[in-house]
Amino acid sequence: MLAMKGVGPKTIRALALISELIYGVKYSIKDPARFSFAHGGKDGIPYPVDRENYNRSIEILHNAVKDSKIGRTEKIKAIK
């Protein structure tokens, strides 16, 4: 993934946080709200939303589901 053009630390961080939710990893007791800031906050706190990074994360996840070897119904559920 690091070899993909445009994928940097922000994208990796966001995808790591998202993957914790997808795979059901126990959330952090110290910072349970961190998932809501995977791509930034709409009010600029803790930092402004990086739309390019946000869209790149969506594209990576969408392509992963599209290319997966699961049934059509499961793909639709995953994308939703």
Short mmCIF file of C-alpha atoms in Angstrom, two decimals:
data_model
loop_
_atom_site.label_atom_id
_atom_site.label_comp_id
_atom_site.label_asym_id
_atom_site.label_seq_id
_atom_site.Cartn_x
_atom_site.Cartn_y
_atom_site.Cartn_z
CA MET A 1 0.00 0.00 0.00
CA LEU A 2 2.88 2.36 0.71
CA ALA A 3 3.97 1.98 -2.91
CA MET A 4 0.66 3.42 -4.15
CA LYS A 5 0.94 6.96 -5.47
CA GLY A 6 -0.49 9.51 -3.05
CA VAL A 7 -0.71 7.15 -0.07
CA GLY A 8 1.10 8.64 2.88
CA PRO A 9 1.01 8.70 6.67
CA LYS A 10 -2.43 10.34 6.90
CA THR A 11 -4.05 7.76 4.65
CA ILE A 12 -2.36 4.86 6.46
CA ARG A 13 -3.48 6.25 9.84
CA ALA A 14 -7.06 6.69 8.65
CA LEU A 15 -7.21 3.19 7.18
CA ALA A 16 -5.72 1.72 10.35
CA LEU A 17 -8.44 3.34 12.45
CA ILE A 18 -11.13 2.21 10.03
CA SER A 19 -9.77 -1.35 10.02
CA GLU A 20 -10.05 -1.49 13.82
CA LEU A 21 -13.78 -0.87 13.43
CA ILE A 22 -14.16 -3.35 10.58
CA TYR A 23 -12.35 -6.17 12.36
CA GLY A 24 -13.88 -5.49 15.76
CA VAL A 25 -10.66 -4.69 17.56
CA LYS A 26 -11.31 -3.36 21.04
CA TYR A 27 -11.37 0.42 21.00
CA SER A 28 -9.04 2.51 23.10
CA ILE A 29 -10.38 3.37 26.54
CA LYS A 30 -7.99 6.30 26.63
CA ASP A 31 -9.36 7.82 23.43
CA PRO A 32 -12.69 6.28 22.33
CA ALA A 33 -13.58 9.24 20.09
CA ARG A 34 -10.48 8.91 17.95
CA PHE A 35 -12.38 7.10 15.20
CA SER A 36 -14.51 10.15 14.54
CA PHE A 37 -11.33 12.06 13.69
CA ALA A 38 -9.75 9.50 11.35
CA HIS A 39 -9.83 12.13 8.60
CA GLY A 40 -10.05 15.29 10.72
CA GLY A 41 -12.89 17.29 12.20
CA LYS A 42 -15.41 19.32 10.23
CA ASP A 43 -14.75 22.25 12.56
CA GLY A 44 -11.00 21.92 12.06
CA ILE A 45 -10.37 20.19 15.39
CA PRO A 46 -8.08 18.30 15.91
CA TYR A 47 -7.21 19.26 12.33
CA PRO A 48 -9.23 20.16 9.19
CA VAL A 49 -10.66 17.35 7.08
CA ASP A 50 -8.27 16.51 4.28
CA ARG A 51 -10.78 15.80 1.49
CA GLU A 52 -8.14 14.28 -0.78
CA ASN A 53 -7.10 11.83 1.94
CA TYR A 54 -10.75 11.15 2.81
CA ASN A 55 -11.61 10.34 -0.81
CA ARG A 56 -8.46 8.23 -1.22
CA SER A 57 -9.42 6.14 1.82
CA ILE A 58 -12.90 5.59 0.40
CA GLU A 59 -11.44 4.59 -2.96
CA ILE A 60 -9.02 2.09 -1.38
CA LEU A 61 -11.78 0.49 0.68
CA HIS A 62 -14.18 0.44 -2.28
CA ASN A 63 -11.57 -1.25 -4.50
CA ALA A 64 -10.75 -3.78 -1.79
CA VAL A 65 -14.41 -4.79 -1.56
CA LYS A 66 -14.85 -4.76 -5.35
CA ASP A 67 -11.81 -7.02 -5.86
CA SER A 68 -12.64 -9.38 -2.99
CA LYS A 69 -13.83 -12.92 -3.57
CA ILE A 70 -17.15 -12.58 -1.80
CA GLY A 71 -20.66 -12.74 -3.17
CA ARG A 72 -22.50 -9.80 -4.67
CA THR A 73 -24.82 -9.45 -1.67
CA GLU A 74 -21.88 -9.33 0.74
CA LYS A 75 -20.14 -6.73 -1.42
CA ILE A 76 -23.21 -4.50 -1.40
CA LYS A 77 -23.49 -4.82 2.40
CA ALA A 78 -19.80 -4.04 2.83
CA ILE A 79 -19.98 -0.92 0.68
CA LYS A 80 -23.04 0.35 2.54
#
